[in-house]
Amino acid sequence: MALPSLSLSLQFGDLKDAARHRAALPRHTVIRCIRHALEADAEITVRIVDADEGQALNREYRGKDYATNVLTFDYAIEPVVMADLVLCAPVVAREAKEQKKTLAAHYAHLLVHGTLHAQGWDHETGEADAEAMEAREIEILAGLGIKNPY
């Protein structure tokens, strides 16, 4: 079965330790992670930001005044998935260290997570939805050679 097509814009904000984050997110890896999570063709922008930008976006769009690991801005699901995924580099790095994961593996998980959100998956609507989304993430990540992140 062919994977959906993806038009990707990969952007890096003004980051401390930018080389480390760029090394963990080569374009071909970002494309692979997202395409494996897609159920339809997509146009997605992935932006890697610092804590200030991440906090400002989370505050403005979700009313939560802290930087979070990934924000998904979904604009369309059909006929083409259109979304922006914003990943906060310092939060991702801190979580990877706390969870004893590689930075690349944690980014892969969050790319899959954000891509599922862009397609309507939601873990905040109830326990059954959260369990279904986690199971789907685990399945996709296993297909990418990444162990269960939970």
PDB file of C-alpha atoms in Angstrom:
ATOM      1  CA  MET A   1       0.000   0.000   0.000  1.00  0.00           C
ATOM      2  CA  ALA A   2       1.428   3.365  -1.032  1.00  0.00           C
ATOM      3  CA  LEU A   3       1.811   6.039   1.587  1.00  0.00           C
ATOM      4  CA  PRO A   4      -0.030   9.341   1.108  1.00  0.00           C
ATOM      5  CA  SER A   5       1.842  12.182  -0.556  1.00  0.00           C
ATOM      6  CA  LEU A   6       3.160  15.030   1.550  1.00  0.00           C
ATOM      7  CA  SER A   7       4.111  18.589   0.750  1.00  0.00           C
ATOM      8  CA  LEU A   8       6.320  19.633   3.673  1.00  0.00           C
ATOM      9  CA  SER A   9       7.735  22.943   4.823  1.00  0.00           C
ATOM     10  CA  LEU A  10      10.291  22.398   7.605  1.00  0.00           C
ATOM     11  CA  GLN A  11      11.244  25.537   9.518  1.00  0.00           C
ATOM     12  CA  PHE A  12      13.592  26.191  12.414  1.00  0.00           C
ATOM     13  CA  GLY A  13      13.159  29.304  14.535  1.00  0.00           C
ATOM     14  CA  ASP A  14      15.990  31.094  16.314  1.00  0.00           C
ATOM     15  CA  LEU A  15      17.125  28.282  18.624  1.00  0.00           C
ATOM     16  CA  LYS A  16      19.896  27.832  21.105  1.00  0.00           C
ATOM     17  CA  ASP A  17      21.579  24.520  20.287  1.00  0.00           C
ATOM     18  CA  ALA A  18      19.992  24.593  16.815  1.00  0.00           C
ATOM     19  CA  ALA A  19      22.523  22.135  15.373  1.00  0.00           C
ATOM     20  CA  ARG A  20      21.409  19.434  17.820  1.00  0.00           C
ATOM     21  CA  HIS A  21      17.755  19.836  16.851  1.00  0.00           C
ATOM     22  CA  ARG A  22      18.498  19.976  13.123  1.00  0.00           C
ATOM     23  CA  ALA A  23      20.534  16.771  13.457  1.00  0.00           C
ATOM     24  CA  ALA A  24      17.604  15.036  15.187  1.00  0.00           C
ATOM     25  CA  LEU A  25      15.196  16.189  12.455  1.00  0.00           C
ATOM     26  CA  PRO A  26      16.623  15.588   8.996  1.00  0.00           C
ATOM     27  CA  ARG A  27      13.995  16.373   6.369  1.00  0.00           C
ATOM     28  CA  HIS A  28      13.725  12.767   5.152  1.00  0.00           C
ATOM     29  CA  THR A  29      13.014  11.560   8.703  1.00  0.00           C
ATOM     30  CA  VAL A  30      10.333  14.202   9.268  1.00  0.00           C
ATOM     31  CA  ILE A  31       8.677  13.199   5.990  1.00  0.00           C
ATOM     32  CA  ARG A  32       8.831   9.504   6.893  1.00  0.00           C
ATOM     33  CA  CYS A  33       7.277  10.020  10.351  1.00  0.00           C
ATOM     34  CA  ILE A  34       4.454  12.198   9.064  1.00  0.00           C
ATOM     35  CA  ARG A  35       3.640  10.067   6.012  1.00  0.00           C
ATOM     36  CA  HIS A  36       3.324   6.946   8.159  1.00  0.00           C
ATOM     37  CA  ALA A  37       0.743   8.746  10.312  1.00  0.00           C
ATOM     38  CA  LEU A  38      -1.259  10.136   7.384  1.00  0.00           C
ATOM     39  CA  GLU A  39      -4.500   8.687   6.116  1.00  0.00           C
ATOM     40  CA  ALA A  40      -4.721  11.151   3.189  1.00  0.00           C
ATOM     41  CA  ASP A  41      -2.474  13.394   1.133  1.00  0.00           C
ATOM     42  CA  ALA A  42      -1.259  16.420   3.081  1.00  0.00           C
ATOM     43  CA  GLU A  43       0.322  19.855   3.084  1.00  0.00           C
ATOM     44  CA  ILE A  44       2.027  20.344   6.432  1.00  0.00           C
ATOM     45  CA  THR A  45       4.396  22.900   7.882  1.00  0.00           C
ATOM     46  CA  VAL A  46       6.594  21.794  10.776  1.00  0.00           C
ATOM     47  CA  ARG A  47       8.167  24.623  12.747  1.00  0.00           C
ATOM     48  CA  ILE A  48      10.685  24.067  15.528  1.00  0.00           C
ATOM     49  CA  VAL A  49      10.590  26.975  17.988  1.00  0.00           C
ATOM     50  CA  ASP A  50      12.173  28.246  21.175  1.00  0.00           C
ATOM     51  CA  ALA A  51      10.374  28.446  24.519  1.00  0.00           C
ATOM     52  CA  ASP A  52       9.275  32.073  24.075  1.00  0.00           C
ATOM     53  CA  GLU A  53       7.569  31.427  20.733  1.00  0.00           C
ATOM     54  CA  GLY A  54       6.078  28.158  21.983  1.00  0.00           C
ATOM     55  CA  GLN A  55       4.680  29.839  25.099  1.00  0.00           C
ATOM     56  CA  ALA A  56       3.265  32.785  23.136  1.00  0.00           C
ATOM     57  CA  LEU A  57       1.461  30.479  20.684  1.00  0.00           C
ATOM     58  CA  ASN A  58       0.095  28.257  23.456  1.00  0.00           C
ATOM     59  CA  ARG A  59      -1.102  31.311  25.390  1.00  0.00           C
ATOM     60  CA  GLU A  60      -2.694  32.975  22.359  1.00  0.00           C
ATOM     61  CA  TYR A  61      -4.407  29.930  20.856  1.00  0.00           C
ATOM     62  CA  ARG A  62      -5.074  27.647  23.823  1.00  0.00           C
ATOM     63  CA  GLY A  63      -5.164  30.099  26.743  1.00  0.00           C
ATOM     64  CA  LYS A  64      -2.367  28.186  28.499  1.00  0.00           C
ATOM     65  CA  ASP A  65       0.604  30.309  29.550  1.00  0.00           C
ATOM     66  CA  TYR A  66       3.452  27.819  29.160  1.00  0.00           C
ATOM     67  CA  ALA A  67       5.447  26.243  26.365  1.00  0.00           C
ATOM     68  CA  THR A  68       4.190  22.781  25.444  1.00  0.00           C
ATOM     69  CA  ASN A  69       5.876  20.065  23.393  1.00  0.00           C
ATOM     70  CA  VAL A  70       3.671  20.168  20.266  1.00  0.00           C
ATOM     71  CA  LEU A  71       0.854  22.358  19.014  1.00  0.00           C
ATOM     72  CA  THR A  72      -1.273  21.332  16.053  1.00  0.00           C
ATOM     73  CA  PHE A  73      -3.107  23.890  13.959  1.00  0.00           C
ATOM     74  CA  ASP A  74      -5.405  21.942  11.657  1.00  0.00           C
ATOM     75  CA  TYR A  75      -7.074  23.780   8.787  1.00  0.00           C
ATOM     76  CA  ALA A  76      -8.570  21.008   6.655  1.00  0.00           C
ATOM     77  CA  ILE A  77      -8.897  17.228   6.767  1.00  0.00           C
ATOM     78  CA  GLU A  78     -10.492  16.578   3.381  1.00  0.00           C
ATOM     79  CA  PRO A  79      -9.690  16.236   0.595  1.00  0.00           C
ATOM     80  CA  VAL A  80      -6.146  17.150   1.711  1.00  0.00           C
ATOM     81  CA  VAL A  81      -4.914  17.392   5.293  1.00  0.00           C
ATOM     82  CA  MET A  82      -3.627  20.925   5.842  1.00  0.00           C
ATOM     83  CA  ALA A  83      -1.922  21.750   9.137  1.00  0.00           C
ATOM     84  CA  ASP A  84       0.914  23.409  10.978  1.00  0.00           C
ATOM     85  CA  LEU A  85       2.810  21.465  13.649  1.00  0.00           C
ATOM     86  CA  VAL A  86       4.807  23.580  16.084  1.00  0.00           C
ATOM     87  CA  LEU A  87       7.319  21.749  18.252  1.00  0.00           C
ATOM     88  CA  CYS A  88       9.070  23.538  21.117  1.00  0.00           C
ATOM     89  CA  ALA A  89      12.716  22.452  21.052  1.00  0.00           C
ATOM     90  CA  PRO A  90      13.619  23.063  24.714  1.00  0.00           C
ATOM     91  CA  VAL A  91      10.497  21.249  25.947  1.00  0.00           C
ATOM     92  CA  VAL A  92      11.108  18.311  23.614  1.00  0.00           C
ATOM     93  CA  ALA A  93      14.758  18.099  24.720  1.00  0.00           C
ATOM     94  CA  ARG A  94      13.823  18.236  28.418  1.00  0.00           C
ATOM     95  CA  GLU A  95      11.136  15.571  28.030  1.00  0.00           C
ATOM     96  CA  ALA A  96      13.439  13.296  26.039  1.00  0.00           C
ATOM     97  CA  LYS A  97      16.035  13.491  28.792  1.00  0.00           C
ATOM     98  CA  GLU A  98      13.455  12.921  31.569  1.00  0.00           C
ATOM     99  CA  GLN A  99      11.948   9.966  29.697  1.00  0.00           C
ATOM    100  CA  LYS A 100      15.375   8.530  28.818  1.00  0.00           C
ATOM    101  CA  LYS A 101      14.650   8.660  25.077  1.00  0.00           C
ATOM    102  CA  THR A 102      16.785   9.896  22.258  1.00  0.00           C
ATOM    103  CA  LEU A 103      15.881  13.349  20.986  1.00  0.00           C
ATOM    104  CA  ALA A 104      15.160  11.872  17.554  1.00  0.00           C
ATOM    105  CA  ALA A 105      12.770   9.249  18.974  1.00  0.00           C
ATOM    106  CA  HIS A 106      10.861  11.836  20.991  1.00  0.00           C
ATOM    107  CA  TYR A 107      10.572  14.133  17.975  1.00  0.00           C
ATOM    108  CA  ALA A 108       9.289  11.172  15.937  1.00  0.00           C
ATOM    109  CA  HIS A 109       6.613  10.472  18.553  1.00  0.00           C
ATOM    110  CA  LEU A 110       5.510  14.110  18.626  1.00  0.00           C
ATOM    111  CA  LEU A 111       5.409  14.342  14.825  1.00  0.00           C
ATOM    112  CA  VAL A 112       3.149  11.291  14.738  1.00  0.00           C
ATOM    113  CA  HIS A 113       1.066  12.668  17.624  1.00  0.00           C
ATOM    114  CA  GLY A 114       0.629  16.061  15.968  1.00  0.00           C
ATOM    115  CA  THR A 115      -0.185  14.499  12.596  1.00  0.00           C
ATOM    116  CA  LEU A 116      -2.911  12.392  14.177  1.00  0.00           C
ATOM    117  CA  HIS A 117      -4.358  15.532  15.791  1.00  0.00           C
ATOM    118  CA  ALA A 118      -4.348  17.191  12.360  1.00  0.00           C
ATOM    119  CA  GLN A 119      -6.610  14.380  11.154  1.00  0.00           C
ATOM    120  CA  GLY A 120      -9.134  14.687  13.960  1.00  0.00           C
ATOM    121  CA  TRP A 121      -7.716  12.314  16.571  1.00  0.00           C
ATOM    122  CA  ASP A 122      -8.133  13.735  20.082  1.00  0.00           C
ATOM    123  CA  HIS A 123      -6.949  12.321  23.395  1.00  0.00           C
ATOM    124  CA  GLU A 124      -8.666  15.012  25.465  1.00  0.00           C
ATOM    125  CA  THR A 125     -12.249  13.991  24.642  1.00  0.00           C
ATOM    126  CA  GLY A 126     -12.355  10.933  26.867  1.00  0.00           C
ATOM    127  CA  GLU A 127     -10.480   7.886  28.065  1.00  0.00           C
ATOM    128  CA  ALA A 128     -11.542   5.699  25.135  1.00  0.00           C
ATOM    129  CA  ASP A 129     -10.328   8.311  22.637  1.00  0.00           C
ATOM    130  CA  ALA A 130      -7.035   8.686  24.514  1.00  0.00           C
ATOM    131  CA  GLU A 131      -6.502   4.915  24.519  1.00  0.00           C
ATOM    132  CA  ALA A 132      -7.330   4.665  20.808  1.00  0.00           C
ATOM    133  CA  MET A 133      -4.926   7.475  19.942  1.00  0.00           C
ATOM    134  CA  GLU A 134      -2.134   5.985  22.058  1.00  0.00           C
ATOM    135  CA  ALA A 135      -2.647   2.582  20.438  1.00  0.00           C
ATOM    136  CA  ARG A 136      -2.469   4.143  16.973  1.00  0.00           C
ATOM    137  CA  GLU A 137       0.705   6.052  17.896  1.00  0.00           C
ATOM    138  CA  ILE A 138       2.336   2.872  19.233  1.00  0.00           C
ATOM    139  CA  GLU A 139       1.423   1.020  16.022  1.00  0.00           C
ATOM    140  CA  ILE A 140       2.794   3.761  13.747  1.00  0.00           C
ATOM    141  CA  LEU A 141       5.982   4.150  15.778  1.00  0.00           C
ATOM    142  CA  ALA A 142       6.564   0.389  15.769  1.00  0.00           C
ATOM    143  CA  GLY A 143       6.369   0.528  11.975  1.00  0.00           C
ATOM    144  CA  LEU A 144       9.077   3.190  12.104  1.00  0.00           C
ATOM    145  CA  GLY A 145      11.254   1.021  14.352  1.00  0.00           C
ATOM    146  CA  ILE A 146      10.608   3.103  17.474  1.00  0.00           C
ATOM    147  CA  LYS A 147       9.637   1.423  20.722  1.00  0.00           C
ATOM    148  CA  ASN A 148       6.470   2.190  22.671  1.00  0.00           C
ATOM    149  CA  PRO A 149       6.818   5.749  23.998  1.00  0.00           C
ATOM    150  CA  TYR A 150       4.417   5.096  26.847  1.00  0.00           C
TER     151      TYR A 150
END
